[in-house]
Tab-separated table of N, CA and C in Angstrom:
chain	number	residue	atom	x	y	z
A	1	MET	N	0.897	-1.188	0.012
A	1	MET	CA	-0.072	0.061	0.069
A	1	MET	C	0.855	1.205	-0.092
A	2	ASN	N	0.345	2.203	-0.642
A	2	ASN	CA	1.212	3.425	-0.660
A	2	ASN	C	0.642	4.455	0.282
A	3	ASP	N	1.428	5.506	0.593
A	3	ASP	CA	1.166	6.562	1.514
A	3	ASP	C	-0.072	7.442	1.129
A	4	LYS	N	-0.315	7.439	-0.159
A	4	LYS	CA	-1.418	8.328	-0.656
A	4	LYS	C	-2.789	7.823	-0.185
A	5	GLN	N	-2.917	6.459	-0.154
A	5	GLN	CA	-4.106	5.836	0.380
A	5	GLN	C	-4.384	6.077	1.758
A	6	PHE	N	-3.425	6.179	2.595
A	6	PHE	CA	-3.574	6.435	4.026
A	6	PHE	C	-4.001	7.826	4.237
A	7	SER	N	-3.460	8.804	3.433
A	7	SER	CA	-3.794	10.224	3.622
A	7	SER	C	-5.166	10.592	2.989
A	8	ILE	N	-5.705	9.832	2.011
A	8	ILE	CA	-6.875	10.083	1.505
A	8	ILE	C	-8.002	9.573	2.224
A	9	SER	N	-7.896	8.503	2.886
A	9	SER	CA	-8.951	7.878	3.604
A	9	SER	C	-9.620	8.708	4.698
A	10	PRO	N	-8.728	9.439	5.537
A	10	PRO	CA	-9.396	10.257	6.546
A	10	PRO	C	-10.010	11.559	5.915
A	11	LEU	N	-9.500	12.008	4.715
A	11	LEU	CA	-10.053	13.087	4.078
A	11	LEU	C	-11.457	12.728	3.566
A	12	LEU	N	-11.560	11.549	3.122
A	12	LEU	CA	-12.957	11.071	2.568
A	12	LEU	C	-13.941	11.040	3.701
A	13	GLY	N	-13.468	10.597	4.814
A	13	GLY	CA	-14.406	10.573	6.028
A	13	GLY	C	-14.848	11.980	6.414
A	14	VAL	N	-13.858	12.840	6.400
A	14	VAL	CA	-14.176	14.325	6.824
A	14	VAL	C	-15.121	14.960	5.740
A	15	GLY	N	-14.830	14.646	4.453
A	15	GLY	CA	-15.610	15.195	3.348
A	15	GLY	C	-17.052	14.645	3.406
A	16	ASN	N	-17.195	13.391	3.683
A	16	ASN	CA	-18.512	12.747	3.782
A	16	ASN	C	-19.263	13.233	4.932
A	17	THR	N	-18.520	13.537	6.097
A	17	THR	CA	-19.200	14.170	7.178
A	17	THR	C	-19.818	15.562	6.822
A	18	PHE	N	-19.073	16.296	6.202
A	18	PHE	CA	-19.524	17.623	5.740
A	18	PHE	C	-20.733	17.509	4.763
A	19	ARG	N	-20.692	16.605	3.881
A	19	ARG	CA	-21.710	16.265	2.938
A	19	ARG	C	-22.964	15.901	3.691
A	20	LEU	N	-22.818	14.956	4.635
A	20	LEU	CA	-23.988	14.435	5.338
A	20	LEU	C	-24.658	15.664	6.195
A	21	ASN	N	-23.704	16.441	6.748
A	21	ASN	CA	-24.244	17.541	7.633
A	21	ASN	C	-24.937	18.539	6.695
A	22	SER	N	-24.531	18.791	5.584
A	22	SER	CA	-25.214	19.798	4.725
A	22	SER	C	-26.566	19.212	4.198
A	23	GLN	N	-26.484	17.884	3.921
A	23	GLN	CA	-27.776	17.179	3.527
A	23	GLN	C	-28.822	17.284	4.524
A	24	SER	N	-28.336	17.039	5.888
A	24	SER	CA	-29.265	17.043	7.029
A	24	SER	C	-29.830	18.406	7.241
A	25	ALA	N	-28.893	19.381	7.220
A	25	ALA	CA	-29.314	20.867	7.306
A	25	ALA	C	-30.389	21.194	6.205
A	26	ALA	N	-30.174	20.770	5.025
A	26	ALA	CA	-31.128	21.097	3.840
A	26	ALA	C	-32.439	20.414	4.134
A	27	ARG	N	-32.446	19.149	4.618
A	27	ARG	CA	-33.561	18.464	5.000
A	27	ARG	C	-34.450	19.130	6.036
A	28	ILE	N	-33.717	19.502	7.158
A	28	ILE	CA	-34.347	20.173	8.241
A	28	ILE	C	-34.947	21.623	7.835
A	29	SER	N	-34.087	22.354	7.117
A	29	SER	CA	-34.572	23.577	6.590
A	29	SER	C	-35.841	23.425	5.776
A	30	SER	N	-35.814	22.492	4.871
A	30	SER	CA	-36.897	22.243	3.977
A	30	SER	C	-38.196	21.996	4.808
A	31	LEU	N	-38.077	20.982	5.753
A	31	LEU	CA	-39.212	20.666	6.551
A	31	LEU	C	-39.753	21.816	7.412
A	32	SER	N	-38.812	22.618	7.923
A	32	SER	CA	-39.259	23.778	8.750
A	32	SER	C	-39.897	24.858	7.895
A	33	LYS	N	-39.421	25.107	6.638
A	33	LYS	CA	-40.004	25.962	5.709
A	33	LYS	C	-41.404	25.542	5.284
A	34	GLN	N	-41.504	24.125	5.159
A	34	GLN	CA	-42.872	23.762	4.799
A	34	GLN	C	-43.870	24.030	5.923
A	35	GLN	N	-43.441	23.712	7.182
A	35	GLN	CA	-44.311	23.961	8.332
A	35	GLN	C	-44.620	25.372	8.508
A	36	LEU	N	-43.572	26.238	8.301
A	36	LEU	CA	-43.787	27.659	8.449
A	36	LEU	C	-44.823	28.219	7.283
A	37	SER	N	-44.641	27.662	6.143
A	37	SER	CA	-45.579	27.980	5.102
A	37	SER	C	-46.903	27.652	5.343
A	38	GLN	N	-47.128	26.460	6.031
A	38	GLN	CA	-48.548	26.027	6.330
A	38	GLN	C	-49.060	27.007	7.450
A	39	ALA	N	-48.159	27.326	8.446
A	39	ALA	CA	-48.638	28.174	9.488
A	39	ALA	C	-49.016	29.586	8.968
A	40	GLU	N	-48.192	30.060	8.085
A	40	GLU	CA	-48.583	31.347	7.413
A	40	GLU	C	-49.800	31.357	6.652
A	41	GLN	N	-49.958	30.239	5.981
A	41	GLN	CA	-51.230	30.037	5.086
A	41	GLN	C	-52.469	30.050	6.078
A	42	ALA	N	-52.325	29.378	7.219
A	42	ALA	CA	-53.424	29.265	8.111
A	42	ALA	C	-53.660	30.722	8.681
A	43	GLU	N	-52.607	31.384	8.965
A	43	GLU	CA	-52.737	32.748	9.569
A	43	GLU	C	-53.297	33.759	8.584
A	44	LYS	N	-52.978	33.596	7.254
A	44	LYS	CA	-53.623	34.392	6.197
A	44	LYS	C	-55.075	34.186	6.080
A	45	GLN	N	-55.476	32.891	6.087
A	45	GLN	CA	-56.815	32.563	5.920
A	45	GLN	C	-57.676	33.029	7.093
A	46	LEU	N	-57.091	32.925	8.246
A	46	LEU	CA	-57.755	33.421	9.499
A	46	LEU	C	-57.971	34.935	9.537
A	47	ASN	N	-56.903	35.632	8.961
A	47	ASN	CA	-56.963	37.071	8.862
A	47	ASN	C	-58.089	37.537	7.833
A	48	GLN	N	-58.346	36.630	6.879
A	48	GLN	CA	-59.281	37.086	5.879
A	48	GLN	C	-60.723	36.641	6.240
A	49	ALA	N	-60.813	35.752	7.235
A	49	ALA	CA	-62.108	35.108	7.589
A	49	ALA	C	-62.919	36.226	8.336
A	50	THR	N	-64.239	36.157	7.948
A	50	THR	CA	-65.198	37.067	8.642
A	50	THR	C	-65.684	36.460	9.909
A	51	PRO	N	-66.257	37.239	10.798
A	51	PRO	CA	-66.831	36.612	12.082
A	51	PRO	C	-67.815	35.511	11.662
A	52	GLN	N	-68.647	35.775	10.630
A	52	GLN	CA	-69.668	34.729	10.383
A	52	GLN	C	-69.056	33.542	9.866
A	53	GLN	N	-67.936	33.514	9.130
A	53	GLN	CA	-67.179	32.381	8.557
A	53	GLN	C	-66.584	31.686	9.770
A	54	LEU	N	-66.070	32.361	10.764
A	54	LEU	CA	-65.507	31.623	11.927
A	54	LEU	C	-66.570	30.985	12.695
A	55	ASP	N	-67.724	31.662	12.832
A	55	ASP	CA	-68.892	30.963	13.625
A	55	ASP	C	-69.312	29.766	12.790
A	56	ASN	N	-69.533	29.910	11.512
A	56	ASN	CA	-69.863	28.765	10.728
A	56	ASN	C	-68.896	27.571	10.763
A	57	PHE	N	-67.587	27.935	10.698
A	57	PHE	CA	-66.549	26.901	10.827
A	57	PHE	C	-66.609	26.173	12.131
A	58	LEU	N	-66.791	26.888	13.295
A	58	LEU	CA	-66.897	26.302	14.552
A	58	LEU	C	-68.143	25.332	14.765
A	59	LYS	N	-69.219	25.811	14.158
A	59	LYS	CA	-70.319	25.031	14.205
A	59	LYS	C	-70.300	23.726	13.405
A	60	SER	N	-69.572	23.800	12.314
A	60	SER	CA	-69.296	22.586	11.410
A	60	SER	C	-68.413	21.630	12.187
A	61	GLN	N	-67.628	22.056	13.118
A	61	GLN	CA	-66.695	21.226	13.893
A	61	GLN	C	-67.452	20.868	15.229
A	62	GLY	N	-68.663	21.259	15.421
A	62	GLY	CA	-69.461	20.835	16.597
A	62	GLY	C	-69.079	21.634	17.807
A	63	ARG	N	-68.597	22.803	17.570
A	63	ARG	CA	-68.131	23.665	18.687
A	63	ARG	C	-68.930	24.985	18.582
A	64	SER	N	-68.775	25.809	19.689
A	64	SER	CA	-69.351	27.124	19.668
A	64	SER	C	-68.399	28.121	20.151
A	65	LEU	N	-68.801	29.357	20.150
A	65	LEU	CA	-67.836	30.491	20.562
A	65	LEU	C	-67.636	30.537	22.029
A	66	ASP	N	-68.515	29.804	22.843
A	66	ASP	CA	-68.354	29.862	24.351
A	66	ASP	C	-68.301	31.340	24.830
A	67	ALA	N	-69.208	32.110	24.437
A	67	ALA	CA	-69.342	33.477	24.988
A	67	ALA	C	-68.212	34.364	24.594
A	68	LYS	N	-67.425	33.918	23.641
A	68	LYS	CA	-66.273	34.827	23.169
A	68	LYS	C	-66.773	35.466	21.876
A	69	SER	N	-66.221	36.626	21.590
A	69	SER	CA	-66.616	37.226	20.259
A	69	SER	C	-65.680	36.576	19.266
A	70	PRO	N	-66.230	36.607	18.073
A	70	PRO	CA	-65.276	36.081	16.942
A	70	PRO	C	-63.970	36.701	16.849
A	71	GLU	N	-63.892	38.009	17.171
A	71	GLU	CA	-62.611	38.814	17.142
A	71	GLU	C	-61.662	38.335	18.201
A	72	GLU	N	-62.129	38.062	19.426
A	72	GLU	CA	-61.326	37.452	20.578
A	72	GLU	C	-60.789	36.139	20.224
A	73	LEU	N	-61.649	35.311	19.692
A	73	LEU	CA	-61.165	33.961	19.210
A	73	LEU	C	-60.207	34.119	18.114
A	74	LYS	N	-60.426	34.938	17.187
A	74	LYS	CA	-59.470	35.145	16.137
A	74	LYS	C	-58.158	35.555	16.603
A	75	ALA	N	-58.132	36.589	17.531
A	75	ALA	CA	-56.904	37.052	18.109
A	75	ALA	C	-56.089	35.909	18.909
A	76	GLN	N	-56.981	35.093	19.635
A	76	GLN	CA	-56.304	34.006	20.341
A	76	GLN	C	-55.699	33.009	19.500
A	77	VAL	N	-56.397	32.522	18.420
A	77	VAL	CA	-55.782	31.683	17.478
A	77	VAL	C	-54.626	32.212	16.761
A	78	LEU	N	-54.652	33.475	16.369
A	78	LEU	CA	-53.533	34.052	15.718
A	78	LEU	C	-52.310	34.144	16.577
A	79	SER	N	-52.578	34.406	17.913
A	79	SER	CA	-51.502	34.336	18.840
A	79	SER	C	-50.835	33.008	18.897
A	80	LYS	N	-51.639	31.886	18.957
A	80	LYS	CA	-51.187	30.560	18.947
A	80	LYS	C	-50.359	30.096	17.643
A	81	VAL	N	-50.924	30.597	16.522
A	81	VAL	CA	-50.174	30.380	15.304
A	81	VAL	C	-48.805	31.121	15.339
A	82	SER	N	-48.766	32.287	15.788
A	82	SER	CA	-47.470	33.057	15.876
A	82	SER	C	-46.526	32.222	16.881
A	83	GLN	N	-47.084	31.803	17.950
A	83	GLN	CA	-46.223	31.033	18.913
A	83	GLN	C	-45.679	29.728	18.257
A	84	ALA	N	-46.620	29.113	17.553
A	84	ALA	CA	-46.186	27.909	16.766
A	84	ALA	C	-45.010	28.153	15.712
A	85	LYS	N	-45.187	29.296	15.110
A	85	LYS	CA	-44.069	29.627	14.051
A	85	LYS	C	-42.708	29.873	14.779
A	86	LYS	N	-42.783	30.468	16.008
A	86	LYS	CA	-41.577	30.686	16.743
A	86	LYS	C	-41.068	29.281	17.244
A	87	GLU	N	-41.859	28.397	17.605
A	87	GLU	CA	-41.391	27.093	18.091
A	87	GLU	C	-40.860	26.266	16.936
A	88	ILE	N	-41.430	26.362	15.700
A	88	ILE	CA	-40.932	25.680	14.543
A	88	ILE	C	-39.513	26.144	14.329
A	89	LYS	N	-39.195	27.402	14.261
A	89	LYS	CA	-37.807	27.951	13.966
A	89	LYS	C	-36.882	27.522	15.076
A	90	THR	N	-37.369	27.613	16.427
A	90	THR	CA	-36.414	27.250	17.470
A	90	THR	C	-36.146	25.623	17.422
A	91	GLN	N	-37.131	24.822	17.132
A	91	GLN	CA	-37.005	23.396	17.075
A	91	GLN	C	-36.029	23.004	15.917
A	92	ALA	N	-36.228	23.685	14.747
A	92	ALA	CA	-35.348	23.445	13.621
A	92	ALA	C	-33.897	23.734	13.909
A	93	GLU	N	-33.725	24.864	14.631
A	93	GLU	CA	-32.298	25.223	14.890
A	93	GLU	C	-31.697	24.218	15.943
A	94	ALA	N	-32.514	23.845	17.032
A	94	ALA	CA	-31.997	22.931	17.952
A	94	ALA	C	-31.756	21.564	17.376
A	95	THR	N	-32.648	21.111	16.520
A	95	THR	CA	-32.437	19.839	15.816
A	95	THR	C	-31.152	19.844	14.997
A	96	GLN	N	-30.980	20.849	14.158
A	96	GLN	CA	-29.775	21.000	13.373
A	96	GLN	C	-28.539	21.027	14.170
A	97	SER	N	-28.462	21.756	15.276
A	97	SER	CA	-27.354	21.790	16.159
A	97	SER	C	-27.073	20.451	16.730
A	98	PHE	N	-28.135	19.734	17.219
A	98	PHE	CA	-27.995	18.500	17.879
A	98	PHE	C	-27.485	17.415	16.885
A	99	ARG	N	-28.048	17.329	15.628
A	99	ARG	CA	-27.547	16.505	14.703
A	99	ARG	C	-26.180	16.658	14.254
A	100	GLY	N	-25.854	18.058	13.981
A	100	GLY	CA	-24.532	18.344	13.549
A	100	GLY	C	-23.513	17.879	14.524
A	101	LEU	N	-23.784	18.112	15.871
A	101	LEU	CA	-22.766	17.838	16.926
A	101	LEU	C	-22.612	16.210	16.944
A	102	ASN	N	-23.773	15.515	16.841
A	102	ASN	CA	-23.631	14.097	17.007
A	102	ASN	C	-22.968	13.525	15.740
A	103	LEU	N	-23.163	14.121	14.526
A	103	LEU	CA	-22.495	13.639	13.465
A	103	LEU	C	-20.997	13.869	13.522
A	104	ILE	N	-20.568	14.916	13.946
A	104	ILE	CA	-19.151	15.349	14.115
A	104	ILE	C	-18.481	14.343	15.157
A	105	LYS	N	-19.146	14.151	16.244
A	105	LYS	CA	-18.754	13.239	17.272
A	105	LYS	C	-18.498	11.798	16.641
A	106	SER	N	-19.524	11.346	15.920
A	106	SER	CA	-19.423	9.965	15.373
A	106	SER	C	-18.348	9.853	14.333
A	107	SER	N	-18.199	10.984	13.529
A	107	SER	CA	-17.207	10.977	12.414
A	107	SER	C	-15.786	10.920	13.070
A	108	VAL	N	-15.573	11.765	14.092
A	108	VAL	CA	-14.201	11.653	14.753
A	108	VAL	C	-13.952	10.298	15.378
A	109	LYS	N	-15.023	9.676	15.996
A	109	LYS	CA	-14.842	8.401	16.601
A	109	LYS	C	-14.471	7.366	15.494
A	110	TRP	N	-15.205	7.298	14.415
A	110	TRP	CA	-14.919	6.393	13.386
A	110	TRP	C	-13.605	6.628	12.637
A	111	ASN	N	-13.341	7.806	12.353
A	111	ASN	CA	-12.048	8.159	11.566
A	111	ASN	C	-10.854	7.817	12.536
A	112	LEU	N	-10.920	8.160	13.807
A	112	LEU	CA	-9.777	7.842	14.753
A	112	LEU	C	-9.649	6.225	14.824
A	113	GLY	N	-10.837	5.729	14.946
A	113	GLY	CA	-10.801	4.157	14.985
A	113	GLY	C	-10.143	3.550	13.727
A	114	ALA	N	-10.521	4.094	12.647
A	114	ALA	CA	-9.930	3.639	11.320
A	114	ALA	C	-8.426	3.866	11.347
A	115	LEU	N	-8.012	5.030	11.848
A	115	LEU	CA	-6.492	5.284	11.820
A	115	LEU	C	-5.760	4.407	12.773
A	116	VAL	N	-6.379	4.096	13.982
A	116	VAL	CA	-5.798	3.275	14.961
A	116	VAL	C	-5.733	1.834	14.285
A	117	ALA	N	-6.834	1.339	13.732
A	117	ALA	CA	-6.851	0.034	13.126
A	117	ALA	C	-5.712	-0.102	11.985
A	118	THR	N	-5.643	0.896	11.244
A	118	THR	CA	-4.681	1.029	10.111
A	118	THR	C	-3.204	0.851	10.731
A	119	GLY	N	-3.006	1.649	11.745
A	119	GLY	CA	-1.770	1.597	12.392
A	119	GLY	C	-1.347	0.125	13.033
A	120	LEU	N	-2.368	-0.468	13.601
A	120	LEU	CA	-2.281	-1.832	14.171
A	120	LEU	C	-2.009	-2.846	13.013
A	121	PHE	N	-2.780	-2.751	11.943
A	121	PHE	CA	-2.577	-3.736	10.802
A	121	PHE	C	-1.198	-3.557	10.306
A	122	ILE	N	-0.662	-2.407	10.069
A	122	ILE	CA	0.679	-2.078	9.484
A	122	ILE	C	1.780	-2.749	10.465
A	123	SER	N	1.573	-2.426	11.761
A	123	SER	CA	2.496	-2.962	12.713
A	123	SER	C	2.452	-4.478	12.811
A	124	ILE	N	1.290	-5.089	12.611
A	124	ILE	CA	1.188	-6.514	12.623
A	124	ILE	C	1.878	-7.063	11.382
A	125	TRP	N	1.651	-6.372	10.207
A	125	TRP	CA	2.151	-6.865	8.999
A	125	TRP	C	3.644	-6.721	8.957
A	126	LYS	N	4.263	-5.642	9.558
A	126	LYS	CA	5.662	-5.543	9.683
A	126	LYS	C	6.290	-6.574	10.665
A	127	GLY	N	5.508	-6.880	11.783
A	127	GLY	CA	5.965	-7.690	12.712
A	127	GLY	C	5.953	-9.216	12.219
A	128	THR	N	5.284	-9.436	11.195
A	128	THR	CA	5.216	-10.810	10.738
A	128	THR	C	5.943	-10.999	9.371
A	129	ARG	N	6.872	-10.155	9.155
A	129	ARG	CA	7.704	-10.247	7.936
A	129	ARG	C	8.473	-11.519	7.823
A	130	TRP	N	8.864	-12.105	8.939
A	130	TRP	CA	9.610	-13.324	9.035
A	130	TRP	C	8.795	-14.486	8.419
A	131	ALA	N	7.369	-14.405	8.577
A	131	ALA	CA	6.666	-15.469	8.066
A	131	ALA	C	6.425	-15.351	6.573
A	132	ARG	N	6.719	-14.191	5.903
A	132	ARG	CA	6.528	-14.070	4.459
A	132	ARG	C	7.811	-14.390	3.704
A	133	THR	N	8.959	-14.436	4.467
A	133	THR	CA	10.238	-14.531	3.742
A	133	THR	C	10.555	-16.007	3.465
A	134	ASN	N	11.253	-16.339	2.510
A	134	ASN	CA	11.608	-17.711	2.149
A	134	ASN	C	12.709	-18.299	2.975
């Protein structure tokens, strides 16, 4: 084996780690954008809804206003949607941070293990030269 193979192998591991990290970040970003889009769409529909439409919607769901005005209900739901949007952003950031850290830890562990194993195999190979000579 030549020295180039030993120097390329850890680089491949590091390169793959960065590739996996960027793929994971893109996936998390895509999912959070999709969820934010849905929340914004619900918020937009709620803002455009008339009090009569809100009342009709609640009745179709088997519920009533429970002595709240449609505007109070609308404000309450909009507040919850806004809070949900903040939670989506926070959760996406936390998930990406957690996955990135775990991926780096795992990569370091496996790459160091591969280097140690390589060193051991080479030392065993050199130590058994007597068995390969005629």
